[in-house]
PDB file of C-alpha atoms in Angstrom:
ATOM      1  CA  MET A   1     -13.296   0.345 -10.204  1.00  0.00           C
ATOM      2  CA  THR A   2     -12.077   3.989 -11.511  1.00  0.00           C
ATOM      3  CA  LYS A   3      -9.419   4.085 -13.579  1.00  0.00           C
ATOM      4  CA  LYS A   4      -7.141   6.425 -11.117  1.00  0.00           C
ATOM      5  CA  GLU A   5      -8.480   2.623  -8.605  1.00  0.00           C
ATOM      6  CA  ILE A   6      -7.421   0.431 -10.988  1.00  0.00           C
ATOM      7  CA  ALA A   7      -3.468   2.456 -11.246  1.00  0.00           C
ATOM      8  CA  LYS A   8      -3.326   0.662  -8.206  1.00  0.00           C
ATOM      9  CA  PHE A   9      -3.146  -3.220  -9.298  1.00  0.00           C
ATOM     10  CA  ILE A  10      -0.276  -2.209 -12.409  1.00  0.00           C
ATOM     11  CA  ASP A  11       3.235  -3.714 -12.965  1.00  0.00           C
ATOM     12  CA  HIS A  12       4.657  -0.986 -15.543  1.00  0.00           C
ATOM     13  CA  THR A  13       5.842  -3.238 -17.415  1.00  0.00           C
ATOM     14  CA  LEU A  14       9.218  -2.376 -19.856  1.00  0.00           C
ATOM     15  CA  LEU A  15      10.951  -6.122 -20.566  1.00  0.00           C
ATOM     16  CA  LYS A  16      12.180  -5.275 -24.916  1.00  0.00           C
ATOM     17  CA  SER A  17      15.945  -5.594 -24.956  1.00  0.00           C
ATOM     18  CA  ASN A  18      16.290  -2.433 -26.549  1.00  0.00           C
ATOM     19  CA  ALA A  19      15.213  -0.825 -23.427  1.00  0.00           C
ATOM     20  CA  THR A  20      17.807   3.011 -22.526  1.00  0.00           C
ATOM     21  CA  HIS A  21      18.181   4.459 -19.872  1.00  0.00           C
ATOM     22  CA  ALA A  22      16.110   7.253 -20.979  1.00  0.00           C
ATOM     23  CA  ASP A  23      13.250   4.858 -21.895  1.00  0.00           C
ATOM     24  CA  ILE A  24      13.510   3.700 -17.538  1.00  0.00           C
ATOM     25  CA  LYS A  25      13.488   6.814 -16.315  1.00  0.00           C
ATOM     26  CA  LYS A  26      10.852   7.967 -18.667  1.00  0.00           C
ATOM     27  CA  LEU A  27       8.778   4.957 -16.816  1.00  0.00           C
ATOM     28  CA  CYS A  28       9.442   5.625 -13.458  1.00  0.00           C
ATOM     29  CA  ASP A  29       8.557   9.409 -14.486  1.00  0.00           C
ATOM     30  CA  GLU A  30       5.081   7.173 -15.544  1.00  0.00           C
ATOM     31  CA  ALA A  31       4.361   4.741 -12.777  1.00  0.00           C
ATOM     32  CA  LEU A  32       5.184   8.427 -10.539  1.00  0.00           C
ATOM     33  CA  LYS A  33       2.389  10.170 -12.048  1.00  0.00           C
ATOM     34  CA  TYR A  34      -0.287   7.676 -12.895  1.00  0.00           C
ATOM     35  CA  SER A  35       0.418   5.942  -8.841  1.00  0.00           C
ATOM     36  CA  PHE A  36       0.904   2.500 -10.412  1.00  0.00           C
ATOM     37  CA  ALA A  37       2.256  -0.353  -8.298  1.00  0.00           C
ATOM     38  CA  SER A  38       5.299  -0.633  -9.547  1.00  0.00           C
ATOM     39  CA  VAL A  39       7.454  -0.783 -12.674  1.00  0.00           C
ATOM     40  CA  CYS A  40       8.660  -4.059 -13.955  1.00  0.00           C
ATOM     41  CA  VAL A  41      12.106  -4.523 -14.943  1.00  0.00           C
ATOM     42  CA  ASN A  42      15.156  -6.308 -16.543  1.00  0.00           C
ATOM     43  CA  PRO A  43      18.079  -6.711 -13.742  1.00  0.00           C
ATOM     44  CA  TYR A  44      20.309  -4.395 -15.385  1.00  0.00           C
ATOM     45  CA  TYR A  45      18.260  -1.452 -14.374  1.00  0.00           C
ATOM     46  CA  VAL A  46      17.246  -2.265 -10.669  1.00  0.00           C
ATOM     47  CA  LYS A  47      19.158   0.063  -8.630  1.00  0.00           C
ATOM     48  CA  VAL A  48      19.175   2.862 -11.569  1.00  0.00           C
ATOM     49  CA  CYS A  49      14.986   2.321 -11.150  1.00  0.00           C
ATOM     50  CA  LYS A  50      15.485   1.704  -6.922  1.00  0.00           C
ATOM     51  CA  GLU A  51      17.457   5.287  -6.998  1.00  0.00           C
ATOM     52  CA  TYR A  52      14.841   7.109  -8.752  1.00  0.00           C
ATOM     53  CA  LEU A  53      12.000   5.554  -7.435  1.00  0.00           C
ATOM     54  CA  LYS A  54      13.470   5.638  -3.066  1.00  0.00           C
ATOM     55  CA  ASP A  55      12.068   7.971  -1.979  1.00  0.00           C
ATOM     56  CA  SER A  56       7.869   7.295  -3.602  1.00  0.00           C
ATOM     57  CA  PRO A  57       5.337   3.867  -3.006  1.00  0.00           C
ATOM     58  CA  VAL A  58       6.398   2.728  -6.638  1.00  0.00           C
ATOM     59  CA  LYS A  59       7.661  -0.477  -6.109  1.00  0.00           C
ATOM     60  CA  VAL A  60      10.585  -2.267  -8.667  1.00  0.00           C
ATOM     61  CA  ALA A  61      10.131  -5.201  -9.575  1.00  0.00           C
ATOM     62  CA  THR A  62      12.051  -7.350 -11.872  1.00  0.00           C
ATOM     63  CA  VAL A  63      12.838 -10.807 -13.739  1.00  0.00           C
ATOM     64  CA  VAL A  64      13.992 -13.938 -12.764  1.00  0.00           C
ATOM     65  CA  GLY A  65      14.385 -17.050 -15.233  1.00  0.00           C
ATOM     66  CA  PHE A  66      13.286 -14.296 -17.766  1.00  0.00           C
ATOM     67  CA  PRO A  67      11.775 -15.102 -20.447  1.00  0.00           C
ATOM     68  CA  LEU A  68      11.710 -18.684 -21.123  1.00  0.00           C
ATOM     69  CA  GLY A  69      12.879 -20.217 -17.331  1.00  0.00           C
ATOM     70  CA  ALA A  70      15.113 -22.558 -19.540  1.00  0.00           C
ATOM     71  CA  THR A  71      18.217 -21.226 -16.886  1.00  0.00           C
ATOM     72  CA  SER A  72      19.661 -23.791 -14.245  1.00  0.00           C
ATOM     73  CA  MET A  73      18.800 -23.209 -10.838  1.00  0.00           C
ATOM     74  CA  LYS A  74      21.589 -22.065  -9.179  1.00  0.00           C
ATOM     75  CA  THR A  75      21.801 -19.135 -11.738  1.00  0.00           C
ATOM     76  CA  LYS A  76      17.731 -18.452 -11.303  1.00  0.00           C
ATOM     77  CA  ILE A  77      19.179 -18.036  -7.384  1.00  0.00           C
ATOM     78  CA  PHE A  78      21.934 -15.796  -7.893  1.00  0.00           C
ATOM     79  CA  GLU A  79      19.852 -13.260 -10.285  1.00  0.00           C
ATOM     80  CA  ALA A  80      16.989 -13.352  -7.498  1.00  0.00           C
ATOM     81  CA  ARG A  81      20.333 -12.951  -4.162  1.00  0.00           C
ATOM     82  CA  GLU A  82      21.580 -10.438  -7.798  1.00  0.00           C
ATOM     83  CA  ALA A  83      18.477  -8.288  -7.822  1.00  0.00           C
ATOM     84  CA  PHE A  84      17.065  -8.428  -4.110  1.00  0.00           C
ATOM     85  CA  GLU A  85      21.127  -6.866  -3.364  1.00  0.00           C
ATOM     86  CA  ASP A  86      20.282  -4.935  -6.274  1.00  0.00           C
ATOM     87  CA  GLY A  87      17.284  -3.073  -4.389  1.00  0.00           C
ATOM     88  CA  ALA A  88      14.772  -5.247  -5.899  1.00  0.00           C
ATOM     89  CA  ASP A  89      11.118  -4.752  -3.832  1.00  0.00           C
ATOM     90  CA  GLU A  90      10.098  -8.010  -6.451  1.00  0.00           C
ATOM     91  CA  ILE A  91      11.130 -10.579  -8.782  1.00  0.00           C
ATOM     92  CA  ASP A  92       8.802 -12.150 -10.533  1.00  0.00           C
ATOM     93  CA  MET A  93      10.203 -16.037 -11.534  1.00  0.00           C
ATOM     94  CA  VAL A  94       9.924 -18.541 -14.296  1.00  0.00           C
ATOM     95  CA  ILE A  95       9.642 -21.729 -13.242  1.00  0.00           C
ATOM     96  CA  ASN A  96      11.486 -24.182 -16.064  1.00  0.00           C
ATOM     97  CA  ILE A  97       8.667 -24.999 -17.948  1.00  0.00           C
ATOM     98  CA  GLY A  98       9.559 -28.481 -19.002  1.00  0.00           C
ATOM     99  CA  ALA A  99      11.002 -29.918 -15.690  1.00  0.00           C
ATOM    100  CA  LEU A 100       6.714 -29.382 -15.357  1.00  0.00           C
ATOM    101  CA  LEU A 101       5.601 -31.323 -18.633  1.00  0.00           C
ATOM    102  CA  GLU A 102       7.801 -34.048 -18.103  1.00  0.00           C
ATOM    103  CA  GLY A 103       6.572 -34.332 -13.998  1.00  0.00           C
ATOM    104  CA  ASN A 104       9.474 -33.431 -11.892  1.00  0.00           C
ATOM    105  CA  VAL A 105       7.525 -31.113  -9.272  1.00  0.00           C
ATOM    106  CA  ASP A 106      10.589 -31.576  -7.060  1.00  0.00           C
ATOM    107  CA  TYR A 107      13.041 -30.030  -9.625  1.00  0.00           C
ATOM    108  CA  VAL A 108       9.972 -27.051  -9.745  1.00  0.00           C
ATOM    109  CA  TYR A 109       9.403 -26.688  -6.546  1.00  0.00           C
ATOM    110  CA  GLU A 110      12.167 -26.808  -4.760  1.00  0.00           C
ATOM    111  CA  GLU A 111      13.419 -24.157  -7.253  1.00  0.00           C
ATOM    112  CA  ILE A 112      10.229 -21.691  -5.655  1.00  0.00           C
ATOM    113  CA  LYS A 113      11.519 -22.955  -2.766  1.00  0.00           C
ATOM    114  CA  ASN A 114      14.982 -21.925  -2.691  1.00  0.00           C
ATOM    115  CA  ILE A 115      13.716 -18.722  -4.135  1.00  0.00           C
ATOM    116  CA  VAL A 116      11.683 -17.991  -1.919  1.00  0.00           C
ATOM    117  CA  ASP A 117      13.052 -18.566   1.494  1.00  0.00           C
ATOM    118  CA  ILE A 118      15.911 -15.887  -0.266  1.00  0.00           C
ATOM    119  CA  ALA A 119      13.117 -13.661  -0.147  1.00  0.00           C
ATOM    120  CA  ARG A 120      12.467 -14.155   3.742  1.00  0.00           C
ATOM    121  CA  GLY A 121      15.948 -12.986   5.046  1.00  0.00           C
ATOM    122  CA  TYR A 122      14.701  -9.925   3.364  1.00  0.00           C
ATOM    123  CA  LYS A 123      12.646  -7.743   5.003  1.00  0.00           C
ATOM    124  CA  ASN A 124       9.073  -7.323   2.539  1.00  0.00           C
ATOM    125  CA  LYS A 125      10.851  -9.368  -0.877  1.00  0.00           C
ATOM    126  CA  ILE A 126       7.854 -10.221  -2.768  1.00  0.00           C
ATOM    127  CA  VAL A 127       8.053 -13.428  -5.272  1.00  0.00           C
ATOM    128  CA  LYS A 128       5.935 -14.124  -8.153  1.00  0.00           C
ATOM    129  CA  VAL A 129       5.899 -17.276  -9.848  1.00  0.00           C
ATOM    130  CA  ILE A 130       5.648 -16.945 -13.425  1.00  0.00           C
ATOM    131  CA  ILE A 131       3.545 -21.077 -15.006  1.00  0.00           C
ATOM    132  CA  GLU A 132       3.558 -19.562 -17.961  1.00  0.00           C
ATOM    133  CA  THR A 133      -0.169 -20.799 -18.838  1.00  0.00           C
ATOM    134  CA  SER A 134      -0.278 -20.627 -22.891  1.00  0.00           C
ATOM    135  CA  GLU A 135       2.050 -23.700 -22.873  1.00  0.00           C
ATOM    136  CA  LEU A 136      -0.349 -26.051 -19.707  1.00  0.00           C
ATOM    137  CA  SER A 137      -3.078 -28.132 -20.058  1.00  0.00           C
ATOM    138  CA  ASP A 138      -5.316 -27.552 -17.292  1.00  0.00           C
ATOM    139  CA  GLN A 139      -4.202 -30.190 -14.996  1.00  0.00           C
ATOM    140  CA  GLN A 140      -0.815 -28.778 -15.274  1.00  0.00           C
ATOM    141  CA  LYS A 141      -2.128 -25.803 -14.918  1.00  0.00           C
ATOM    142  CA  ILE A 142      -3.811 -27.170 -11.778  1.00  0.00           C
ATOM    143  CA  GLU A 143      -0.976 -29.243 -10.523  1.00  0.00           C
ATOM    144  CA  ALA A 144       1.531 -25.859 -11.022  1.00  0.00           C
ATOM    145  CA  CYS A 145      -0.881 -23.371  -8.634  1.00  0.00           C
ATOM    146  CA  LYS A 146      -0.445 -25.954  -5.973  1.00  0.00           C
ATOM    147  CA  ILE A 147       3.590 -26.465  -6.309  1.00  0.00           C
ATOM    148  CA  VAL A 148       3.918 -22.287  -6.168  1.00  0.00           C
ATOM    149  CA  MET A 149       1.321 -22.492  -3.178  1.00  0.00           C
ATOM    150  CA  ALA A 150       3.405 -24.959  -1.287  1.00  0.00           C
ATOM    151  CA  ALA A 151       6.698 -22.868  -2.149  1.00  0.00           C
ATOM    152  CA  GLY A 152       5.563 -19.963  -0.012  1.00  0.00           C
ATOM    153  CA  ALA A 153       4.881 -18.305  -2.938  1.00  0.00           C
ATOM    154  CA  ASP A 154       3.073 -14.717  -2.791  1.00  0.00           C
ATOM    155  CA  PHE A 155       2.008 -14.278  -6.427  1.00  0.00           C
ATOM    156  CA  VAL A 156       1.197 -17.133  -9.256  1.00  0.00           C
ATOM    157  CA  LYS A 157       0.878 -15.106 -12.419  1.00  0.00           C
ATOM    158  CA  THR A 158      -0.177 -16.525 -15.577  1.00  0.00           C
ATOM    159  CA  SER A 159       2.439 -15.206 -18.256  1.00  0.00           C
ATOM    160  CA  THR A 160       6.224 -13.629 -19.034  1.00  0.00           C
ATOM    161  CA  GLY A 161       3.722 -11.978 -22.655  1.00  0.00           C
ATOM    162  CA  PHE A 162       6.378 -13.063 -24.917  1.00  0.00           C
ATOM    163  CA  SER A 163       5.840 -16.728 -25.632  1.00  0.00           C
ATOM    164  CA  LYS A 164       2.198 -17.809 -27.356  1.00  0.00           C
ATOM    165  CA  SER A 165      -0.618 -16.310 -25.398  1.00  0.00           C
ATOM    166  CA  GLY A 166      -0.796 -14.173 -22.032  1.00  0.00           C
ATOM    167  CA  ALA A 167      -3.712 -13.799 -19.910  1.00  0.00           C
ATOM    168  CA  LYS A 168      -7.374 -15.649 -20.558  1.00  0.00           C
ATOM    169  CA  TYR A 169     -10.092 -14.568 -17.925  1.00  0.00           C
ATOM    170  CA  GLU A 170     -10.730 -18.820 -17.446  1.00  0.00           C
ATOM    171  CA  ASP A 171      -7.167 -19.011 -16.168  1.00  0.00           C
ATOM    172  CA  ILE A 172      -8.030 -16.332 -13.808  1.00  0.00           C
ATOM    173  CA  LEU A 173     -10.597 -18.578 -12.584  1.00  0.00           C
ATOM    174  CA  LEU A 174     -10.020 -21.313 -12.535  1.00  0.00           C
ATOM    175  CA  MET A 175      -5.774 -20.113 -10.986  1.00  0.00           C
ATOM    176  CA  ARG A 176      -8.142 -18.669  -8.294  1.00  0.00           C
ATOM    177  CA  LYS A 177     -10.649 -21.402  -7.999  1.00  0.00           C
ATOM    178  CA  VAL A 178      -7.116 -23.492  -6.791  1.00  0.00           C
ATOM    179  CA  VAL A 179      -5.665 -21.242  -4.895  1.00  0.00           C
ATOM    180  CA  GLY A 180      -8.419 -19.777  -3.409  1.00  0.00           C
ATOM    181  CA  ASP A 181      -7.527 -16.766  -0.654  1.00  0.00           C
ATOM    182  CA  LYS A 182      -3.702 -18.161  -0.592  1.00  0.00           C
ATOM    183  CA  ILE A 183      -2.012 -16.737  -2.401  1.00  0.00           C
ATOM    184  CA  LYS A 184      -2.749 -13.704  -5.041  1.00  0.00           C
ATOM    185  CA  ILE A 185      -2.631 -13.939  -8.693  1.00  0.00           C
ATOM    186  CA  LYS A 186      -1.335 -11.747 -10.996  1.00  0.00           C
ATOM    187  CA  ALA A 187      -2.479 -11.496 -14.446  1.00  0.00           C
ATOM    188  CA  SER A 188      -0.134 -10.252 -17.846  1.00  0.00           C
ATOM    189  CA  GLY A 189       0.773 -10.721 -21.313  1.00  0.00           C
ATOM    190  CA  GLY A 190      -2.668  -9.245 -23.097  1.00  0.00           C
ATOM    191  CA  ILE A 191      -3.896  -6.932 -20.881  1.00  0.00           C
ATOM    192  CA  ARG A 192      -3.923  -3.756 -23.425  1.00  0.00           C
ATOM    193  CA  THR A 193      -7.311  -2.045 -22.288  1.00  0.00           C
ATOM    194  CA  TYR A 194      -9.232  -1.030 -19.270  1.00  0.00           C
ATOM    195  CA  GLU A 195     -12.166  -3.625 -19.937  1.00  0.00           C
ATOM    196  CA  ASP A 196      -9.234  -6.328 -20.142  1.00  0.00           C
ATOM    197  CA  ALA A 197      -7.427  -5.117 -16.592  1.00  0.00           C
ATOM    198  CA  LEU A 198     -11.410  -5.156 -15.179  1.00  0.00           C
ATOM    199  CA  LYS A 199     -12.505  -8.095 -16.097  1.00  0.00           C
ATOM    200  CA  MET A 200      -9.249 -10.260 -14.701  1.00  0.00           C
ATOM    201  CA  ILE A 201      -9.435  -8.215 -11.689  1.00  0.00           C
ATOM    202  CA  GLU A 202     -13.063  -9.459 -11.203  1.00  0.00           C
ATOM    203  CA  ALA A 203     -12.179 -13.033 -11.854  1.00  0.00           C
ATOM    204  CA  GLY A 204     -10.184 -12.150  -9.389  1.00  0.00           C
ATOM    205  CA  ALA A 205      -5.987 -11.245 -10.082  1.00  0.00           C
ATOM    206  CA  SER A 206      -4.766  -8.566  -7.627  1.00  0.00           C
ATOM    207  CA  ARG A 207      -1.666  -8.114  -9.738  1.00  0.00           C
ATOM    208  CA  ILE A 208      -2.016  -6.576 -13.034  1.00  0.00           C
ATOM    209  CA  GLY A 209       0.870  -6.307 -15.479  1.00  0.00           C
ATOM    210  CA  THR A 210       1.177  -4.594 -18.817  1.00  0.00           C
ATOM    211  CA  SER A 211       2.718  -2.090 -20.871  1.00  0.00           C
ATOM    212  CA  SER A 212      -0.045  -0.610 -21.415  1.00  0.00           C
ATOM    213  CA  GLY A 213      -0.977   0.961 -18.054  1.00  0.00           C
ATOM    214  CA  ILE A 214      -1.282   4.333 -19.410  1.00  0.00           C
ATOM    215  CA  ALA A 215      -3.496   3.535 -21.573  1.00  0.00           C
ATOM    216  CA  ILE A 216      -5.690   1.284 -19.478  1.00  0.00           C
ATOM    217  CA  VAL A 217      -5.891   4.810 -17.009  1.00  0.00           C
ATOM    218  CA  SER A 218      -5.982   7.352 -20.419  1.00  0.00           C
ATOM    219  CA  GLU A 219      -8.423   6.049 -22.093  1.00  0.00           C
ATOM    220  CA  ASP A 220     -11.688   7.387 -22.159  1.00  0.00           C
TER     221      ASP A 220
END
C-alpha cells in the first residue's frame, strides 16, 4: 500500500485542549493537501471545519463523552445531536468504561444505541465507539465489541489516545476476529509511522486515528 493510498485511511486528529482556530485551519489545510479521510476535532470546532471543508471530500469528525466516557447518557445524547446539527459527519463516542467493568452491559448498550438512533435520523452519519482497550481484559474487549455490534454502530475503536496506551496489533486481530465484516475497526493512539499504520491496516483496521498523519504519508 502506497502512502497516498494510506492517507485515505487517516482521521487527521487534533484534540488538544490548547488548539486554536489557527491550528484547526492548519489541520484542515493539511487534510485537503494530503487527502485524509477526515479531520477529528473537539465539538467547539465542528462548524468551523464544516464551513472550511464544505466543497471537499474530507469529512468532519468529532468526539462525544471524550476522553473519559464518564459523562451521563443524557449528556452524550445531547452532545451527539448537537454535533450532527453543527455539521459533523462522524462522531467518535467513548463508552462508559466503568459500567462495562462492573457488568452493566445493558447501560453500555443503551447508551450506544441511543446515539446510533440519532445518527440514523440524519443522512450518511457515522458512529465510531471507543472501548479504550488499555483498560480491558481480552474477554472484556470481546464483550465490548459484541455490544457495539448489537447496538448498530459503524465502527469499534481501540482508544482515545489519552489513556495508558493506544492501539495494539494484537487487539486489532482480536477485534477483527469478533466483528468479522459486520462492522469496521478504527485503530487509534500511538500510531506515528507508516509502518505502524500499515501494520494496523493489515490486521484489519479500516481507519487510523492519528495526529502524525503528515509524518506517516511523508516519511522517506
